[in-house]
Amino acid sequence: MPLKVYDDAYFMRQAIAQAEMAAAAGEIPVGAIVTSNDRIIARGHNQTEQLSDVTAHAEIIALTAAANHLGDKYLHDCTLYVTLEPCPMCAGALAWSQVSRIVYGASDDKRGFMRFGRELLHPKTKLEYGILHEECSALMTTFFQNKR
Amino acid sequence: MPLKVYDDAYFMRQAIAQAEMAAAAGEIPVGAIVTSNDRIIARGHNQTEQLSDVTAHAEIIALTAAANHLGDKYLHDCTLYVTLEPCPMCAGALAWSQVSRIVYGASDDKRGFMRFGRELLHPKTKLEYGILHEECSALMTTFFQNKR
């Protein structure tokens, strides 16, 4: 049986690398990537402070970059990996994109979209979470501990 | 008593003018403006087709333009006027912006954020709707009739 090199944990580690870039820039550390056929086609990290733009979340940056790359506003056959549960704005954007699959790491009970339910996503979008949960949660905990 | 020239209907007409620009470009006709102290500081209309970008809704374009204008990601003391009830993505973006007031014209029972409730907005944001409701609804009806 061949070894699957590119699994969800592999891609989530790439999203974590993006989150670390956000942290290094003083931004809340959230990172995202978009894959298509096991290839990374877009990356993004939170840049709300640097760009002074509340919409500059990792997911929005990654999904618009992926649409640019594909020349198509729809992300059919794509997976978005993100270190933190998306907020309702990002869930709404992902719904419009019709992305095939969303994988997130840490939960966000206060700001995450799950408070409003999966109906915020496109009905065809598959959802998984908890991948590298501890590493993804640690990003946030460490960031806010250092802020204090 | 002095006549108030710049009332909600006046500003909604400016948003309608934006929506008409979208329609002329073959886009679903939604327009938005942002005011601060009764001055228009940003305008936007739906450009999802032209930009091949699902996030290019009138509200997102107007709110990021307003933030650029102010040099501040928060839209305190601002009102966003939009011809159609915002979708959850736009409601979520408006929540992050902490905009003081949202005024929308026509309802969108299928795609609007109200299905999920006002909790999608920032608790301090005031909400009004139904301003120039007929004109705003007619924009959509006419557009989709011509599509058929």
mmCIF file of C-alpha atoms in Angstrom:
data_model
loop_
_atom_site.group_PDB
_atom_site.id
_atom_site.type_symbol
_atom_site.label_atom_id
_atom_site.label_comp_id
_atom_site.label_asym_id
_atom_site.label_seq_id
_atom_site.Cartn_x
_atom_site.Cartn_y
_atom_site.Cartn_z
ATOM 1 C CA MET A 1 0.000 0.000 0.000
ATOM 2 C CA PRO A 2 1.595 3.298 -1.022
ATOM 3 C CA LEU A 3 2.234 5.872 1.695
ATOM 4 C CA LYS A 4 -0.026 8.941 1.373
ATOM 5 C CA VAL A 5 2.382 11.830 1.838
ATOM 6 C CA TYR A 6 -0.141 14.591 1.342
ATOM 7 C CA ASP A 7 -2.741 13.995 4.009
ATOM 8 C CA ASP A 8 -4.859 16.492 5.957
ATOM 9 C CA ALA A 9 -2.189 16.839 8.662
ATOM 10 C CA TYR A 10 0.417 17.725 6.029
ATOM 11 C CA PHE A 11 -1.739 20.505 4.598
ATOM 12 C CA MET A 12 -2.793 21.745 8.039
ATOM 13 C CA ARG A 13 0.906 22.132 8.856
ATOM 14 C CA GLN A 14 1.165 24.450 5.849
ATOM 15 C CA ALA A 15 -1.755 26.464 7.220
ATOM 16 C CA ILE A 16 0.004 26.590 10.610
ATOM 17 C CA ALA A 17 3.124 27.958 8.867
ATOM 18 C CA GLN A 18 0.888 30.735 7.491
ATOM 19 C CA ALA A 19 -0.517 31.417 10.973
ATOM 20 C CA GLU A 20 3.043 31.735 12.293
ATOM 21 C CA MET A 21 3.714 34.421 9.678
ATOM 22 C CA ALA A 22 0.674 36.321 10.970
ATOM 23 C CA ALA A 23 1.913 36.011 14.572
ATOM 24 C CA ALA A 24 5.365 37.288 13.567
ATOM 25 C CA ALA A 25 3.649 40.386 12.132
ATOM 26 C CA GLY A 26 1.663 40.954 15.349
ATOM 27 C CA GLU A 27 -1.572 39.709 13.812
ATOM 28 C CA ILE A 28 -3.971 37.214 15.436
ATOM 29 C CA PRO A 29 -2.397 33.970 14.185
ATOM 30 C CA VAL A 30 -4.744 32.380 11.694
ATOM 31 C CA GLY A 31 -3.510 30.757 8.505
ATOM 32 C CA ALA A 32 -5.233 29.112 5.554
ATOM 33 C CA ILE A 33 -4.366 27.297 2.368
ATOM 34 C CA VAL A 34 -6.415 26.033 -0.567
ATOM 35 C CA THR A 35 -5.576 22.777 -2.328
ATOM 36 C CA SER A 36 -6.772 21.322 -5.609
ATOM 37 C CA ASN A 37 -5.870 17.714 -6.438
ATOM 38 C CA ASP A 38 -3.398 17.593 -3.535
ATOM 39 C CA ARG A 39 -1.587 20.708 -4.763
ATOM 40 C CA ILE A 40 -1.493 23.974 -2.824
ATOM 41 C CA ILE A 41 -2.928 26.678 -5.102
ATOM 42 C CA ALA A 42 -3.284 29.531 -2.588
ATOM 43 C CA ARG A 43 -2.115 30.651 0.824
ATOM 44 C CA GLY A 44 -3.276 33.383 3.198
ATOM 45 C CA HIS A 45 -2.790 34.640 6.713
ATOM 46 C CA ASN A 46 -4.675 37.167 8.775
ATOM 47 C CA GLN A 47 -3.665 40.723 7.812
ATOM 48 C CA THR A 48 -6.452 42.814 9.337
ATOM 49 C CA GLU A 49 -4.050 45.101 11.218
ATOM 50 C CA GLN A 50 -1.465 45.530 8.466
ATOM 51 C CA LEU A 51 -4.117 46.298 5.854
ATOM 52 C CA SER A 52 -6.483 48.076 8.270
ATOM 53 C CA ASP A 53 -9.218 45.939 6.728
ATOM 54 C CA VAL A 54 -11.620 43.824 8.771
ATOM 55 C CA THR A 55 -12.204 41.546 5.780
ATOM 56 C CA ALA A 56 -8.520 40.568 5.448
ATOM 57 C CA HIS A 57 -8.963 37.217 7.208
ATOM 58 C CA ALA A 58 -6.785 34.262 6.197
ATOM 59 C CA GLU A 59 -9.709 32.463 4.555
ATOM 60 C CA ILE A 60 -10.840 35.458 2.457
ATOM 61 C CA ILE A 61 -7.295 36.082 1.228
ATOM 62 C CA ALA A 62 -6.746 32.391 0.407
ATOM 63 C CA LEU A 63 -10.091 31.953 -1.352
ATOM 64 C CA THR A 64 -9.745 35.053 -3.517
ATOM 65 C CA ALA A 65 -6.162 34.021 -4.387
ATOM 66 C CA ALA A 66 -7.424 30.534 -5.303
ATOM 67 C CA ALA A 67 -10.175 32.012 -7.515
ATOM 68 C CA ASN A 68 -7.544 34.185 -9.225
ATOM 69 C CA HIS A 69 -5.335 31.158 -9.766
ATOM 70 C CA LEU A 70 -8.179 29.104 -11.233
ATOM 71 C CA GLY A 71 -9.714 31.986 -13.206
ATOM 72 C CA ASP A 72 -13.032 30.846 -11.728
ATOM 73 C CA LYS A 73 -14.946 32.282 -8.810
ATOM 74 C CA TYR A 74 -16.102 28.787 -7.798
ATOM 75 C CA LEU A 75 -13.772 26.500 -5.853
ATOM 76 C CA HIS A 76 -15.234 23.187 -6.944
ATOM 77 C CA ASP A 77 -12.833 20.298 -6.263
ATOM 78 C CA CYS A 78 -10.899 22.407 -3.756
ATOM 79 C CA THR A 79 -10.254 22.023 -0.039
ATOM 80 C CA LEU A 80 -9.687 24.972 2.283
ATOM 81 C CA TYR A 81 -7.560 24.246 5.357
ATOM 82 C CA VAL A 82 -7.653 26.812 8.148
ATOM 83 C CA THR A 83 -6.137 26.718 11.620
ATOM 84 C CA LEU A 84 -9.207 28.195 13.353
ATOM 85 C CA GLU A 85 -12.954 27.730 12.959
ATOM 86 C CA PRO A 86 -14.066 30.363 10.423
ATOM 87 C CA CYS A 87 -16.185 33.338 11.513
ATOM 88 C CA PRO A 88 -19.638 33.890 9.924
ATOM 89 C CA MET A 89 -18.176 36.334 7.365
ATOM 90 C CA CYS A 90 -15.684 33.708 6.171
ATOM 91 C CA ALA A 91 -18.254 30.905 6.309
ATOM 92 C CA GLY A 92 -20.540 33.062 4.155
ATOM 93 C CA ALA A 93 -17.736 33.731 1.657
ATOM 94 C CA LEU A 94 -16.901 30.017 1.554
ATOM 95 C CA ALA A 95 -20.587 29.278 0.920
ATOM 96 C CA TRP A 96 -20.607 31.580 -2.114
ATOM 97 C CA SER A 97 -17.391 29.919 -3.368
ATOM 98 C CA GLN A 98 -19.054 26.466 -3.245
ATOM 99 C CA VAL A 99 -15.724 25.054 -1.986
ATOM 100 C CA SER A 100 -15.886 21.244 -1.886
ATOM 101 C CA ARG A 101 -14.397 20.742 1.552
ATOM 102 C CA ILE A 102 -13.399 22.751 4.607
ATOM 103 C CA VAL A 103 -10.981 21.424 7.226
ATOM 104 C CA TYR A 104 -10.339 23.452 10.342
ATOM 105 C CA GLY A 105 -8.137 22.857 13.370
ATOM 106 C CA ALA A 106 -9.103 24.673 16.569
ATOM 107 C CA SER A 107 -12.663 25.596 17.558
ATOM 108 C CA ASP A 108 -13.724 29.184 18.211
ATOM 109 C CA ASP A 109 -16.736 28.999 20.474
ATOM 110 C CA LYS A 110 -17.080 32.783 20.744
ATOM 111 C CA ARG A 111 -16.524 34.009 17.179
ATOM 112 C CA GLY A 112 -16.914 30.853 15.070
ATOM 113 C CA PHE A 113 -19.726 30.221 12.590
ATOM 114 C CA MET A 114 -20.834 26.966 14.241
ATOM 115 C CA ARG A 115 -22.949 28.951 16.719
ATOM 116 C CA PHE A 116 -25.196 29.654 13.725
ATOM 117 C CA GLY A 117 -24.963 26.147 12.329
ATOM 118 C CA ARG A 118 -23.738 24.474 9.180
ATOM 119 C CA GLU A 119 -26.549 26.140 7.225
ATOM 120 C CA LEU A 120 -24.105 29.043 6.785
ATOM 121 C CA LEU A 121 -22.087 26.792 4.439
ATOM 122 C CA HIS A 122 -23.053 25.580 0.975
ATOM 123 C CA PRO A 123 -25.092 22.353 1.289
ATOM 124 C CA LYS A 124 -22.561 20.463 -0.854
ATOM 125 C CA THR A 125 -19.505 21.515 1.195
ATOM 126 C CA LYS A 126 -17.997 18.764 3.345
ATOM 127 C CA LEU A 127 -16.754 19.836 6.751
ATOM 128 C CA GLU A 128 -14.085 18.335 8.998
ATOM 129 C CA TYR A 129 -12.454 19.719 12.107
ATOM 130 C CA GLY A 130 -10.055 18.892 14.893
ATOM 131 C CA ILE A 131 -7.097 18.168 12.567
ATOM 132 C CA LEU A 132 -3.932 19.082 14.543
ATOM 133 C CA HIS A 133 -6.304 20.585 17.079
ATOM 134 C CA GLU A 134 -3.654 20.963 19.805
ATOM 135 C CA GLU A 135 -1.086 22.729 17.615
ATOM 136 C CA CYS A 136 -3.780 25.004 16.184
ATOM 137 C CA SER A 137 -5.163 25.880 19.628
ATOM 138 C CA ALA A 138 -1.650 26.492 20.966
ATOM 139 C CA LEU A 139 -1.096 29.162 18.300
ATOM 140 C CA MET A 140 -3.942 31.219 19.748
ATOM 141 C CA THR A 141 -3.174 30.537 23.418
ATOM 142 C CA THR A 142 0.484 31.490 23.029
ATOM 143 C CA PHE A 143 -0.383 34.652 21.097
ATOM 144 C CA PHE A 144 -2.842 35.951 23.675
ATOM 145 C CA GLN A 145 -0.581 34.967 26.607
ATOM 146 C CA ASN A 146 2.208 37.065 25.094
ATOM 147 C CA LYS A 147 -0.217 39.973 24.643
ATOM 148 C CA ARG A 148 -0.899 40.161 28.371
ATOM 149 C CA MET B 1 -37.682 74.124 11.085
ATOM 150 C CA PRO B 2 -34.954 73.645 8.502
ATOM 151 C CA LEU B 3 -35.580 71.131 5.773
ATOM 152 C CA LYS B 4 -33.408 68.023 6.121
ATOM 153 C CA VAL B 5 -32.066 67.515 2.617
ATOM 154 C CA TYR B 6 -29.938 64.520 3.403
ATOM 155 C CA ASP B 7 -32.347 61.949 4.771
ATOM 156 C CA ASP B 8 -32.315 58.152 4.468
ATOM 157 C CA ALA B 9 -34.285 58.251 1.218
ATOM 158 C CA TYR B 10 -31.726 60.619 -0.309
ATOM 159 C CA PHE B 11 -28.845 58.293 0.528
ATOM 160 C CA MET B 12 -30.758 55.188 -0.513
ATOM 161 C CA ARG B 13 -31.261 56.813 -3.926
ATOM 162 C CA GLN B 14 -27.467 57.052 -4.175
ATOM 163 C CA ALA B 15 -27.237 53.341 -3.380
ATOM 164 C CA ILE B 16 -29.873 52.671 -6.070
ATOM 165 C CA ALA B 17 -27.720 54.602 -8.558
ATOM 166 C CA GLN B 18 -24.875 52.211 -7.674
ATOM 167 C CA ALA B 19 -27.171 49.216 -8.189
ATOM 168 C CA GLU B 20 -28.087 50.551 -11.632
ATOM 169 C CA MET B 21 -24.390 50.621 -12.526
ATOM 170 C CA ALA B 22 -24.178 46.956 -11.552
ATOM 171 C CA ALA B 23 -27.228 46.119 -13.688
ATOM 172 C CA ALA B 24 -25.734 47.964 -16.668
ATOM 173 C CA ALA B 25 -22.665 45.721 -16.332
ATOM 174 C CA GLY B 26 -24.798 42.554 -16.237
ATOM 175 C CA GLU B 27 -24.286 42.081 -12.501
ATOM 176 C CA ILE B 28 -27.033 41.313 -9.971
ATOM 177 C CA PRO B 29 -28.082 44.896 -9.147
ATOM 178 C CA VAL B 30 -27.046 45.658 -5.600
ATOM 179 C CA GLY B 31 -25.563 48.998 -4.596
ATOM 180 C CA ALA B 32 -24.211 50.393 -1.336
ATOM 181 C CA ILE B 33 -22.838 53.627 0.036
ATOM 182 C CA VAL B 34 -21.256 54.587 3.351
ATOM 183 C CA THR B 35 -21.893 57.961 4.957
ATOM 184 C CA SER B 36 -20.184 59.742 7.811
ATOM 185 C CA ASN B 37 -21.765 62.925 9.191
ATOM 186 C CA ASP B 38 -24.175 63.092 6.249
ATOM 187 C CA ARG B 39 -21.332 62.907 3.713
ATOM 188 C CA ILE B 40 -20.850 59.992 1.318
ATOM 189 C CA ILE B 41 -17.376 58.585 1.935
ATOM 190 C CA ALA B 42 -17.595 55.375 -0.116
ATOM 191 C CA ARG B 43 -19.606 53.721 -2.862
ATOM 192 C CA GLY B 44 -19.769 50.165 -4.140
ATOM 193 C CA HIS B 45 -21.774 47.940 -6.434
ATOM 194 C CA ASN B 46 -21.797 44.225 -6.964
ATOM 195 C CA GLN B 47 -18.867 43.148 -9.165
ATOM 196 C CA THR B 48 -18.713 39.397 -8.567
ATOM 197 C CA GLU B 49 -18.855 38.542 -12.298
ATOM 198 C CA GLN B 50 -16.480 41.239 -13.532
ATOM 199 C CA LEU B 51 -13.902 40.426 -10.856
ATOM 200 C CA SER B 52 -14.650 36.688 -10.770
ATOM 201 C CA ASP B 53 -14.673 37.090 -7.001
ATOM 202 C CA VAL B 54 -17.543 35.868 -4.800
ATOM 203 C CA THR B 55 -16.580 38.392 -2.115
ATOM 204 C CA ALA B 56 -17.010 41.429 -4.416
ATOM 205 C CA HIS B 57 -20.452 42.335 -3.047
ATOM 206 C CA ALA B 58 -21.506 45.981 -2.925
ATOM 207 C CA GLU B 59 -21.269 46.096 0.883
ATOM 208 C CA ILE B 60 -17.751 44.603 1.037
ATOM 209 C CA ILE B 61 -16.471 47.020 -1.616
ATOM 210 C CA ALA B 62 -18.107 50.009 0.094
ATOM 211 C CA LEU B 63 -16.927 49.105 3.590
ATOM 212 C CA THR B 64 -13.316 48.492 2.577
ATOM 213 C CA ALA B 65 -13.346 51.757 0.580
ATOM 214 C CA ALA B 66 -14.739 53.557 3.636
ATOM 215 C CA ALA B 67 -12.034 52.059 5.868
ATOM 216 C CA ASN B 68 -9.405 53.198 3.363
ATOM 217 C CA HIS B 69 -10.891 56.684 3.314
ATOM 218 C CA LEU B 70 -10.928 56.909 7.119
ATOM 219 C CA GLY B 71 -7.575 55.175 7.624
ATOM 220 C CA ASP B 72 -9.360 53.108 10.252
ATOM 221 C CA LYS B 73 -10.733 49.612 9.982
ATOM 222 C CA TYR B 74 -13.659 50.521 12.240
ATOM 223 C CA LEU B 75 -16.642 52.395 10.829
ATOM 224 C CA HIS B 76 -17.778 54.054 14.034
ATOM 225 C CA ASP B 77 -20.166 56.956 13.329
ATOM 226 C CA CYS B 78 -20.874 55.615 9.854
ATOM 227 C CA THR B 79 -24.055 54.408 8.164
ATOM 228 C CA LEU B 80 -24.086 51.803 5.409
ATOM 229 C CA TYR B 81 -27.006 52.044 2.966
ATOM 230 C CA VAL B 82 -27.619 49.037 0.747
ATOM 231 C CA THR B 83 -30.450 48.312 -1.670
ATOM 232 C CA LEU B 84 -30.830 44.647 -0.622
ATOM 233 C CA GLU B 85 -30.724 42.812 2.710
ATOM 234 C CA PRO B 86 -27.072 41.777 3.203
ATOM 235 C CA CYS B 87 -26.057 38.115 2.998
ATOM 236 C CA PRO B 88 -24.401 36.441 6.019
ATOM 237 C CA MET B 89 -20.900 37.129 4.586
ATOM 238 C CA CYS B 90 -21.631 40.848 4.364
ATOM 239 C CA ALA B 91 -23.413 40.906 7.743
ATOM 240 C CA GLY B 92 -20.331 39.261 9.261
ATOM 241 C CA ALA B 93 -18.016 41.806 7.620
ATOM 242 C CA LEU B 94 -20.244 44.654 8.843
ATOM 243 C CA ALA B 95 -20.112 43.144 12.357
ATOM 244 C CA TRP B 96 -16.306 43.224 12.328
ATOM 245 C CA SER B 97 -16.409 46.852 11.085
ATOM 246 C CA GLN B 98 -18.599 47.870 14.052
ATOM 247 C CA VAL B 99 -20.531 50.159 11.683
ATOM 248 C CA SER B 100 -22.955 52.334 13.673
ATOM 249 C CA ARG B 101 -25.999 51.866 11.487
ATOM 250 C CA ILE B 102 -27.197 49.727 8.583
ATOM 251 C CA VAL B 103 -30.134 50.735 6.389
ATOM 252 C CA TYR B 104 -31.354 48.336 3.734
ATOM 253 C CA GLY B 105 -34.161 48.555 1.188
ATOM 254 C CA ALA B 106 -35.536 45.261 -0.120
ATOM 255 C CA SER B 107 -35.648 42.024 1.864
ATOM 256 C CA ASP B 108 -33.922 38.855 0.668
ATOM 257 C CA ASP B 109 -35.750 35.974 2.311
ATOM 258 C CA LYS B 110 -33.616 33.329 0.603
ATOM 259 C CA ARG B 111 -30.076 34.690 0.864
ATOM 260 C CA GLY B 112 -30.349 37.419 3.504
ATOM 261 C CA PHE B 113 -28.732 37.315 6.948
ATOM 262 C CA MET B 114 -32.009 37.792 8.837
ATOM 263 C CA ARG B 115 -32.690 34.051 8.596
ATOM 264 C CA PHE B 116 -29.863 33.715 11.122
ATOM 265 C CA GLY B 117 -30.922 36.702 13.182
ATOM 266 C CA ARG B 118 -29.493 40.037 14.199
ATOM 267 C CA GLU B 119 -26.872 38.257 16.294
ATOM 268 C CA LEU B 120 -24.793 38.198 13.099
ATOM 269 C CA LEU B 121 -24.383 41.983 13.477
ATOM 270 C CA HIS B 122 -22.377 43.855 16.114
ATOM 271 C CA PRO B 123 -24.563 44.419 19.207
ATOM 272 C CA LYS B 124 -24.081 48.198 18.928
ATOM 273 C CA THR B 125 -25.130 48.407 15.264
ATOM 274 C CA LYS B 126 -28.549 49.952 14.656
ATOM 275 C CA LEU B 127 -30.609 48.381 11.896
ATOM 276 C CA GLU B 128 -33.357 49.824 9.716
ATOM 277 C CA TYR B 129 -35.013 48.439 6.621
ATOM 278 C CA GLY B 130 -37.755 49.037 4.122
ATOM 279 C CA ILE B 131 -36.437 52.455 2.993
ATOM 280 C CA LEU B 132 -37.497 52.868 -0.675
ATOM 281 C CA HIS B 133 -38.499 49.239 -0.477
ATOM 282 C CA GLU B 134 -40.480 49.286 -3.750
ATOM 283 C CA GLU B 135 -37.741 50.874 -5.840
ATOM 284 C CA CYS B 136 -35.152 48.537 -4.333
ATOM 285 C CA SER B 137 -37.289 45.438 -4.944
ATOM 286 C CA ALA B 138 -38.052 46.566 -8.509
ATOM 287 C CA LEU B 139 -34.307 46.586 -9.275
ATOM 288 C CA MET B 140 -34.125 42.862 -8.595
ATOM 289 C CA THR B 141 -37.456 41.936 -10.194
ATOM 290 C CA THR B 142 -36.636 43.784 -13.417
ATOM 291 C CA PHE B 143 -33.150 42.279 -13.598
ATOM 292 C CA PHE B 144 -34.327 38.692 -13.232
ATOM 293 C CA GLN B 145 -37.293 39.221 -15.606
ATOM 294 C CA ASN B 146 -34.874 40.405 -18.293
ATOM 295 C CA LYS B 147 -32.661 37.366 -17.653
ATOM 296 C CA ARG B 148 -35.437 34.946 -18.522
#
